[in-house]
Amino acid sequence: MAPQLKLVTREAKKEKTLVRVGDTVIGGEKFIIMAGPCAVENREMLLEIADRLHRLGVTILRGGAFKPRTSPYSFQGLREEGLKILAEARERTGMPVVTEVLSADQVDLVAEYADILQIGARNMQNFELLKAVGSIDKPVLLKRGMAATLEEFLAAAEYILAGGNEQVILCERGIRTFSNHSRFTLDLSLIPVLRDMTHLPIIVDPSHGTGNRRYVSPMALAGIAAGADGLMVEVHLDPEKALSDGPQSLYFNQFEKLLRDLEVISPVVGRQLDLSYKMPSEATWKRTRPLRIAYQGEPGAFSERAVYQYFGETAHPQSLVSFRDVFQQVQTRECDYGVIPIENSLSGSIHENYDLLLEYDVAIIGEFKMRIVHNLIAHPGTRLEDIRRVYAHPQAVAQCRLFLSQHPEWEIIQVYDTAGSVKHIRDHQLKDAAAIASAQAAEKLGMAILKEGIESNPQNYTRFLVISPEHIVNEKANKTSLIYSTPNKPGALFRTLQTFAENNLNLVKLESRPRSGRPWEYMFYVDVEGSLFDPAVKRTIDALRGMTEFLKVLGSYPASA
Ligand code: PEP
Ligand code: MN
């Protein structure tokens, strides 16, 4: 590593830097979207774009007030007037704003209005500007200069950190090459290289990177696969009439499609798409204390990661011993919410949590799926042939059956905590044992991964539910969960199912569980498409009341992609 880099390197700091703006954390478990027009053109246009982006769940609004233009005759931006409009959009929607600052003497003015200050590609080596943003207390988004090498890019970031500001986000936005099929060449190969070299978050800007809206979405999808922490993308109501960068600005329908695709891809690459409507409350960043989120397991457990995936790194996960404790703490409001696994794509339902949903007075307010990659973990230096015993959670054993069956000589010892199994072999110095857990658990506990990805099938997802002491149904809710029991007579279950059909409601899951203390009687758990606000769902529930012995509405929430 070049000697002039001291603060930005992984050697200087091992763990990733998390850049915080309000409730949004850039560089954590969530993939962040910054969207908006190239330039703030007028108040009406910006407010309408902001409202529409907010309704789609976008968490950060972009828009240039000071525009660096190649020609002095092009639109130069609304300057301070533009900053005021951005601030108004933030007030209306709660979305923090990112906007460009062109010179050192503008820094104080822009910092008065913006939540993140952008240094544009043309200014990446404006060292006085870098020093100026190095001394402020706001995040800086630093774009790669269009002819900057990796070292020059990092050295520019080093200026900002050297000034005392560590809240820096790097942005790959395309460089000049001999290729002329696109405006710039989006250098996606930089992303994994940067990831290795620096702890700073990295985002990708496929709008400037391609210069053509047809190619923005494919490169955005490639960006998340390459490991970017987020996306900056230009969106316009009427790109044909945009005052700058119209040809690369997405129409809203293209942008909506891109969001849907990103939501599907995110879990595959280990992330969650950051969508504001998935969070329980809108104005959450006005809260005075962090949310306390209950989960079962030790720190490093998959469930702890799930807490960060849904609530972001501003939340405080509360490690609890049992699932019952999670329900208890949510019901009594000792914790604000809880996160519980309900179903795994390889090993099936987590029945205990189905039973607890019946027993406790809590509501489901969200769901999401997380990809589960299991690893065989041991002390550094331990070899595969040294292993005699494997400590693992029964769920992990079930999900790694094929790999474990190749080693019939290993004794399997069940433990009820994936991260806890790693801690156990570490604390007891068990050099002939291994554990099965996440890469994060190995890293956190200083243990080595002997074999990566030992789950029987890479399509291994766990669906988690977010539980709350009270019902919260937002306008994006499109799935409703119910529990009921029917009288013990012919056709009773059939009649309930017929009611769903008559109301044209699609069932997406039906599960039965034994009723406790009533042998051979069952509770039915039903997930149905639609929200409690839908007349058809309401009608169906009313009808079910007349044909069931027991009925509990668990909640309505946005279904995971
Ligand atoms: C912009 O974000 O609108 C912009 C001018 O970007 P860049 O500095 O990457 O050209
Ligand atoms: Mn632009």
mmCIF file of N, CA and C in Angstrom, residues 438-533:
data_model
loop_
_atom_site.group_PDB
_atom_site.id
_atom_site.type_symbol
_atom_site.label_atom_id
_atom_site.label_comp_id
_atom_site.label_asym_id
_atom_site.label_seq_id
_atom_site.Cartn_x
_atom_site.Cartn_y
_atom_site.Cartn_z
ATOM 1 N N SER A 438 -22.047 -18.799 11.052
ATOM 2 C CA SER A 438 -21.836 -17.794 10.011
ATOM 3 C C SER A 438 -20.381 -17.345 9.965
ATOM 4 N N ALA A 439 -19.986 -16.777 8.832
ATOM 5 C CA ALA A 439 -18.636 -16.215 8.702
ATOM 6 C C ALA A 439 -18.437 -15.097 9.724
ATOM 7 N N GLN A 440 -19.540 -14.352 9.998
ATOM 8 C CA GLN A 440 -19.455 -13.252 10.960
ATOM 9 C C GLN A 440 -19.110 -13.764 12.354
ATOM 10 N N ALA A 441 -19.700 -14.927 12.720
ATOM 11 C CA ALA A 441 -19.421 -15.487 14.051
ATOM 12 C C ALA A 441 -17.950 -15.877 14.143
ATOM 13 N N ALA A 442 -17.414 -16.489 13.061
ATOM 14 C CA ALA A 442 -15.997 -16.877 13.065
ATOM 15 C C ALA A 442 -15.118 -15.647 13.229
ATOM 16 N N GLU A 443 -15.455 -14.608 12.485
ATOM 17 C CA GLU A 443 -14.632 -13.406 12.514
ATOM 18 C C GLU A 443 -14.683 -12.738 13.885
ATOM 19 N N LYS A 444 -15.907 -12.620 14.390
ATOM 20 C CA LYS A 444 -16.111 -11.961 15.678
ATOM 21 C C LYS A 444 -15.315 -12.656 16.789
ATOM 22 N N LEU A 445 -15.255 -13.997 16.715
ATOM 23 C CA LEU A 445 -14.634 -14.758 17.797
ATOM 24 C C LEU A 445 -13.184 -15.138 17.489
ATOM 25 N N GLY A 446 -12.653 -14.626 16.377
ATOM 26 C CA GLY A 446 -11.252 -14.893 16.042
ATOM 27 C C GLY A 446 -10.968 -16.337 15.684
ATOM 28 N N MET A 447 -11.957 -17.022 15.103
ATOM 29 C CA MET A 447 -11.763 -18.421 14.727
ATOM 30 C C MET A 447 -11.623 -18.522 13.204
ATOM 31 N N ALA A 448 -11.175 -19.700 12.745
ATOM 32 C CA ALA A 448 -10.892 -19.859 11.315
ATOM 33 C C ALA A 448 -12.007 -20.645 10.622
ATOM 34 N N ILE A 449 -12.219 -20.332 9.341
ATOM 35 C CA ILE A 449 -13.192 -21.094 8.543
ATOM 36 C C ILE A 449 -12.461 -22.218 7.824
ATOM 37 N N LEU A 450 -12.842 -23.462 8.148
ATOM 38 C CA LEU A 450 -12.209 -24.622 7.507
ATOM 39 C C LEU A 450 -12.842 -24.898 6.158
ATOM 40 N N LYS A 451 -14.135 -24.736 6.087
ATOM 41 C CA LYS A 451 -14.814 -24.902 4.802
ATOM 42 C C LYS A 451 -16.017 -23.967 4.727
ATOM 43 N N GLU A 452 -16.069 -23.238 3.606
ATOM 44 C CA GLU A 452 -17.117 -22.239 3.400
ATOM 45 C C GLU A 452 -18.293 -22.857 2.666
ATOM 46 N N GLY A 453 -19.502 -22.411 3.015
ATOM 47 C CA GLY A 453 -20.677 -22.805 2.220
ATOM 48 C C GLY A 453 -20.952 -24.298 2.276
ATOM 49 N N ILE A 454 -21.211 -24.834 3.479
ATOM 50 C CA ILE A 454 -21.438 -26.283 3.604
ATOM 51 C C ILE A 454 -22.923 -26.630 3.669
ATOM 52 N N GLU A 455 -23.799 -25.631 3.481
ATOM 53 C CA GLU A 455 -25.232 -25.952 3.456
ATOM 54 C C GLU A 455 -25.518 -26.821 2.229
ATOM 55 N N SER A 456 -26.528 -27.717 2.371
ATOM 56 C CA SER A 456 -26.758 -28.729 1.333
ATOM 57 C C SER A 456 -27.097 -28.119 -0.013
ATOM 58 N N ASN A 457 -27.692 -26.957 -0.003
ATOM 59 C CA ASN A 457 -28.088 -26.298 -1.239
ATOM 60 C C ASN A 457 -27.849 -24.809 -1.042
ATOM 61 N N PRO A 458 -27.241 -24.135 -2.002
ATOM 62 C CA PRO A 458 -26.966 -22.710 -1.793
ATOM 63 C C PRO A 458 -28.232 -21.861 -1.697
ATOM 64 N N GLN A 459 -29.352 -22.401 -2.186
ATOM 65 C CA GLN A 459 -30.618 -21.666 -2.052
ATOM 66 C C GLN A 459 -31.157 -21.921 -0.650
ATOM 67 N N ASN A 460 -30.448 -21.426 0.325
ATOM 68 C CA ASN A 460 -30.828 -21.655 1.721
ATOM 69 C C ASN A 460 -31.200 -20.322 2.354
ATOM 70 N N TYR A 461 -32.496 -20.141 2.551
ATOM 71 C CA TYR A 461 -32.991 -18.875 3.107
ATOM 72 C C TYR A 461 -33.778 -19.134 4.380
ATOM 73 N N THR A 462 -33.641 -18.237 5.314
ATOM 74 C CA THR A 462 -34.541 -18.272 6.469
ATOM 75 C C THR A 462 -35.450 -17.057 6.383
ATOM 76 N N ARG A 463 -36.728 -17.314 6.571
ATOM 77 C CA ARG A 463 -37.689 -16.213 6.607
ATOM 78 C C ARG A 463 -37.847 -15.793 8.062
ATOM 79 N N PHE A 464 -37.683 -14.520 8.312
ATOM 80 C CA PHE A 464 -37.817 -13.982 9.664
ATOM 81 C C PHE A 464 -39.089 -13.144 9.749
ATOM 82 N N LEU A 465 -39.681 -13.132 10.940
ATOM 83 C CA LEU A 465 -40.822 -12.243 11.191
ATOM 84 C C LEU A 465 -40.395 -11.167 12.177
ATOM 85 N N VAL A 466 -40.958 -9.985 11.999
ATOM 86 C CA VAL A 466 -40.735 -8.904 12.953
ATOM 87 C C VAL A 466 -42.003 -8.796 13.788
ATOM 88 N N ILE A 467 -41.865 -8.925 15.105
ATOM 89 C CA ILE A 467 -43.048 -8.870 15.969
ATOM 90 C C ILE A 467 -43.030 -7.617 16.823
ATOM 91 N N SER A 468 -44.237 -7.152 17.112
ATOM 92 C CA SER A 468 -44.420 -5.868 17.790
ATOM 93 C C SER A 468 -45.496 -6.040 18.868
ATOM 94 N N PRO A 469 -45.456 -5.218 19.927
ATOM 95 C CA PRO A 469 -46.533 -5.323 20.931
ATOM 96 C C PRO A 469 -47.884 -4.876 20.370
ATOM 97 N N GLU A 470 -47.873 -4.104 19.271
ATOM 98 C CA GLU A 470 -49.169 -3.718 18.702
ATOM 99 C C GLU A 470 -49.156 -3.786 17.176
ATOM 100 N N HIS A 471 -50.359 -3.831 16.613
ATOM 101 C CA HIS A 471 -50.484 -3.902 15.162
ATOM 102 C C HIS A 471 -50.026 -2.598 14.511
ATOM 103 N N ILE A 472 -49.221 -2.705 13.470
ATOM 104 C CA ILE A 472 -48.868 -1.549 12.652
ATOM 105 C C ILE A 472 -49.084 -2.009 11.214
ATOM 106 N N VAL A 473 -50.076 -1.439 10.553
ATOM 107 C CA VAL A 473 -50.360 -1.854 9.175
ATOM 108 C C VAL A 473 -50.114 -0.652 8.274
ATOM 109 N N ASN A 474 -49.089 -0.728 7.445
ATOM 110 C CA ASN A 474 -48.843 0.421 6.565
ATOM 111 C C ASN A 474 -49.452 0.187 5.186
ATOM 112 N N GLU A 475 -49.432 1.233 4.361
ATOM 113 C CA GLU A 475 -50.149 1.140 3.084
ATOM 114 C C GLU A 475 -49.505 0.158 2.110
ATOM 115 N N LYS A 476 -48.281 -0.273 2.401
ATOM 116 C CA LYS A 476 -47.636 -1.257 1.520
ATOM 117 C C LYS A 476 -47.915 -2.689 1.959
ATOM 118 N N ALA A 477 -48.668 -2.864 3.051
ATOM 119 C CA ALA A 477 -48.965 -4.223 3.516
ATOM 120 C C ALA A 477 -49.706 -4.983 2.421
ATOM 121 N N ASN A 478 -49.285 -6.212 2.146
ATOM 122 C CA ASN A 478 -49.948 -7.000 1.102
ATOM 123 C C ASN A 478 -50.033 -8.478 1.462
ATOM 124 N N LYS A 479 -49.837 -8.762 2.748
ATOM 125 C CA LYS A 479 -49.926 -10.146 3.195
ATOM 126 C C LYS A 479 -50.498 -10.128 4.606
ATOM 127 N N THR A 480 -51.384 -11.059 4.918
ATOM 128 C CA THR A 480 -52.015 -11.088 6.242
ATOM 129 C C THR A 480 -51.900 -12.505 6.811
ATOM 130 N N SER A 481 -51.596 -12.589 8.095
ATOM 131 C CA SER A 481 -51.464 -13.900 8.738
ATOM 132 C C SER A 481 -52.554 -14.081 9.787
ATOM 133 N N LEU A 482 -53.135 -15.269 9.800
ATOM 134 C CA LEU A 482 -54.228 -15.602 10.723
ATOM 135 C C LEU A 482 -53.969 -16.957 11.363
ATOM 136 N N ILE A 483 -54.557 -17.161 12.535
ATOM 137 C CA ILE A 483 -54.600 -18.509 13.129
ATOM 138 C C ILE A 483 -56.062 -18.797 13.446
ATOM 139 N N TYR A 484 -56.522 -19.995 13.120
ATOM 140 C CA TYR A 484 -57.871 -20.355 13.574
ATOM 141 C C TYR A 484 -57.997 -21.853 13.786
ATOM 142 N N SER A 485 -59.047 -22.200 14.505
ATOM 143 C CA SER A 485 -59.378 -23.619 14.629
ATOM 144 C C SER A 485 -60.829 -23.788 14.193
ATOM 145 N N THR A 486 -61.130 -24.957 13.674
ATOM 146 C CA THR A 486 -62.489 -25.201 13.185
ATOM 147 C C THR A 486 -63.152 -26.245 14.076
ATOM 148 N N PRO A 487 -64.491 -26.271 14.094
ATOM 149 C CA PRO A 487 -65.163 -27.339 14.847
ATOM 150 C C PRO A 487 -64.772 -28.692 14.264
ATOM 151 N N ASN A 488 -64.755 -29.708 15.098
ATOM 152 C CA ASN A 488 -64.336 -31.043 14.679
ATOM 153 C C ASN A 488 -65.481 -31.758 13.950
ATOM 154 N N LYS A 489 -65.791 -31.299 12.726
ATOM 155 C CA LYS A 489 -66.854 -31.990 11.967
ATOM 156 C C LYS A 489 -66.553 -31.927 10.463
ATOM 157 N N PRO A 490 -67.163 -32.806 9.689
ATOM 158 C CA PRO A 490 -66.795 -32.913 8.274
ATOM 159 C C PRO A 490 -66.969 -31.590 7.527
ATOM 160 N N GLY A 491 -65.999 -31.261 6.724
ATOM 161 C CA GLY A 491 -66.133 -30.082 5.850
ATOM 162 C C GLY A 491 -65.809 -28.758 6.511
ATOM 163 N N ALA A 492 -65.470 -28.755 7.811
ATOM 164 C CA ALA A 492 -65.281 -27.475 8.515
ATOM 165 C C ALA A 492 -64.090 -26.697 7.951
ATOM 166 N N LEU A 493 -62.965 -27.385 7.766
ATOM 167 C CA LEU A 493 -61.797 -26.695 7.211
ATOM 168 C C LEU A 493 -62.074 -26.293 5.767
ATOM 169 N N PHE A 494 -62.715 -27.228 5.047
ATOM 170 C CA PHE A 494 -63.033 -26.948 3.649
ATOM 171 C C PHE A 494 -63.852 -25.660 3.519
ATOM 172 N N ARG A 495 -64.854 -25.493 4.408
ATOM 173 C CA ARG A 495 -65.702 -24.297 4.315
ATOM 174 C C ARG A 495 -64.906 -23.007 4.540
ATOM 175 N N THR A 496 -63.940 -23.064 5.457
ATOM 176 C CA THR A 496 -63.131 -21.854 5.667
ATOM 177 C C THR A 496 -62.308 -21.550 4.417
ATOM 178 N N LEU A 497 -61.766 -22.595 3.815
ATOM 179 C CA LEU A 497 -60.930 -22.371 2.629
ATOM 180 C C LEU A 497 -61.780 -21.869 1.456
ATOM 181 N N GLN A 498 -62.997 -22.376 1.411
ATOM 182 C CA GLN A 498 -63.907 -21.944 0.355
ATOM 183 C C GLN A 498 -64.167 -20.432 0.460
ATOM 184 N N THR A 499 -64.223 -19.921 1.699
ATOM 185 C CA THR A 499 -64.449 -18.482 1.903
ATOM 186 C C THR A 499 -63.329 -17.653 1.278
ATOM 187 N N PHE A 500 -62.093 -18.139 1.439
ATOM 188 C CA PHE A 500 -60.980 -17.424 0.787
ATOM 189 C C PHE A 500 -61.179 -17.426 -0.722
ATOM 190 N N ALA A 501 -61.535 -18.576 -1.258
ATOM 191 C CA ALA A 501 -61.706 -18.699 -2.716
ATOM 192 C C ALA A 501 -62.820 -17.783 -3.201
ATOM 193 N N GLU A 502 -63.942 -17.782 -2.452
ATOM 194 C CA GLU A 502 -65.079 -16.956 -2.879
ATOM 195 C C GLU A 502 -64.726 -15.471 -2.887
ATOM 196 N N ASN A 503 -63.819 -15.077 -2.006
ATOM 197 C CA ASN A 503 -63.401 -13.667 -1.978
ATOM 198 C C ASN A 503 -62.186 -13.408 -2.856
ATOM 199 N N ASN A 504 -61.837 -14.443 -3.650
ATOM 200 C CA ASN A 504 -60.748 -14.292 -4.606
ATOM 201 C C ASN A 504 -59.408 -13.989 -3.934
ATOM 202 N N LEU A 505 -59.208 -14.597 -2.762
ATOM 203 C CA LEU A 505 -57.955 -14.365 -2.036
ATOM 204 C C LEU A 505 -57.036 -15.563 -2.203
ATOM 205 N N ASN A 506 -55.790 -15.257 -2.473
ATOM 206 C CA ASN A 506 -54.807 -16.309 -2.704
ATOM 207 C C ASN A 506 -54.112 -16.693 -1.392
ATOM 208 N N LEU A 507 -54.192 -17.965 -1.028
ATOM 209 C CA LEU A 507 -53.463 -18.433 0.160
ATOM 210 C C LEU A 507 -52.022 -18.699 -0.228
ATOM 211 N N VAL A 508 -51.071 -18.186 0.550
ATOM 212 C CA VAL A 508 -49.675 -18.461 0.213
ATOM 213 C C VAL A 508 -49.043 -19.448 1.184
ATOM 214 N N LYS A 509 -49.720 -19.692 2.316
ATOM 215 C CA LYS A 509 -49.208 -20.734 3.205
ATOM 216 C C LYS A 509 -50.340 -21.252 4.078
ATOM 217 N N LEU A 510 -50.350 -22.555 4.297
ATOM 218 C CA LEU A 510 -51.298 -23.158 5.235
ATOM 219 C C LEU A 510 -50.508 -24.182 6.032
ATOM 220 N N GLU A 511 -50.576 -24.048 7.335
ATOM 221 C CA GLU A 511 -49.781 -24.927 8.204
ATOM 222 C C GLU A 511 -50.688 -25.332 9.358
ATOM 223 N N SER A 512 -50.580 -26.566 9.834
ATOM 224 C CA SER A 512 -51.376 -26.914 11.017
ATOM 225 C C SER A 512 -50.462 -27.286 12.169
ATOM 226 N N ARG A 513 -50.910 -26.978 13.382
ATOM 227 C CA ARG A 513 -50.168 -27.312 14.603
ATOM 228 C C ARG A 513 -51.136 -27.942 15.592
ATOM 229 N N PRO A 514 -50.692 -28.925 16.337
ATOM 230 C CA PRO A 514 -51.574 -29.520 17.338
ATOM 231 C C PRO A 514 -52.006 -28.479 18.373
ATOM 232 N N ARG A 515 -53.263 -28.581 18.842
ATOM 233 C CA ARG A 515 -53.735 -27.684 19.914
ATOM 234 C C ARG A 515 -53.247 -28.246 21.237
ATOM 235 N N SER A 516 -52.680 -27.385 22.063
ATOM 236 C CA SER A 516 -52.069 -27.929 23.271
ATOM 237 C C SER A 516 -53.172 -28.399 24.225
ATOM 238 N N GLY A 517 -53.002 -29.598 24.752
ATOM 239 C CA GLY A 517 -53.973 -30.184 25.677
ATOM 240 C C GLY A 517 -55.224 -30.722 24.995
ATOM 241 N N ARG A 518 -55.300 -30.674 23.666
ATOM 242 C CA ARG A 518 -56.489 -31.214 22.948
ATOM 243 C C ARG A 518 -55.978 -32.177 21.885
ATOM 244 N N PRO A 519 -55.686 -33.438 22.284
ATOM 245 C CA PRO A 519 -55.083 -34.385 21.333
ATOM 246 C C PRO A 519 -55.901 -34.498 20.045
ATOM 247 N N TRP A 520 -55.162 -34.489 18.946
ATOM 248 C CA TRP A 520 -55.728 -34.689 17.591
ATOM 249 C C TRP A 520 -56.642 -33.554 17.150
ATOM 250 N N GLU A 521 -56.518 -32.415 17.813
ATOM 251 C CA GLU A 521 -57.173 -31.217 17.288
ATOM 252 C C GLU A 521 -56.081 -30.244 16.857
ATOM 253 N N TYR A 522 -56.404 -29.407 15.877
ATOM 254 C CA TYR A 522 -55.342 -28.606 15.251
ATOM 255 C C TYR A 522 -55.709 -27.129 15.125
ATOM 256 N N MET A 523 -54.664 -26.319 15.144
ATOM 257 C CA MET A 523 -54.783 -24.903 14.802
ATOM 258 C C MET A 523 -54.274 -24.747 13.369
ATOM 259 N N PHE A 524 -54.951 -23.936 12.591
ATOM 260 C CA PHE A 524 -54.496 -23.684 11.228
ATOM 261 C C PHE A 524 -53.890 -22.285 11.141
ATOM 262 N N TYR A 525 -52.707 -22.227 10.562
ATOM 263 C CA TYR A 525 -52.006 -20.957 10.349
ATOM 264 C C TYR A 525 -52.097 -20.642 8.868
ATOM 265 N N VAL A 526 -52.652 -19.498 8.563
ATOM 266 C CA VAL A 526 -52.894 -19.149 7.158
ATOM 267 C C VAL A 526 -52.213 -17.825 6.826
ATOM 268 N N ASP A 527 -51.459 -17.819 5.739
ATOM 269 C CA ASP A 527 -50.951 -16.553 5.185
ATOM 270 C C ASP A 527 -51.710 -16.314 3.889
ATOM 271 N N VAL A 528 -52.256 -15.127 3.762
ATOM 272 C CA VAL A 528 -53.084 -14.830 2.602
ATOM 273 C C VAL A 528 -52.603 -13.528 1.969
ATOM 274 N N GLU A 529 -52.700 -13.433 0.651
ATOM 275 C CA GLU A 529 -52.319 -12.181 -0.021
ATOM 276 C C GLU A 529 -53.379 -11.133 0.244
ATOM 277 N N GLY A 530 -52.933 -9.915 0.529
ATOM 278 C CA GLY A 530 -53.872 -8.824 0.800
ATOM 279 C C GLY A 530 -53.640 -8.274 2.194
ATOM 280 N N SER A 531 -54.162 -7.065 2.406
ATOM 281 C CA SER A 531 -53.952 -6.406 3.691
ATOM 282 C C SER A 531 -55.271 -6.269 4.437
ATOM 283 N N LEU A 532 -55.184 -6.014 5.727
ATOM 284 C CA LEU A 532 -56.391 -5.814 6.531
ATOM 285 C C LEU A 532 -57.203 -4.616 6.043
ATOM 286 N N PHE A 533 -56.581 -3.761 5.242
ATOM 287 C CA PHE A 533 -57.312 -2.626 4.670
ATOM 288 C C PHE A 533 -58.130 -3.039 3.440
#
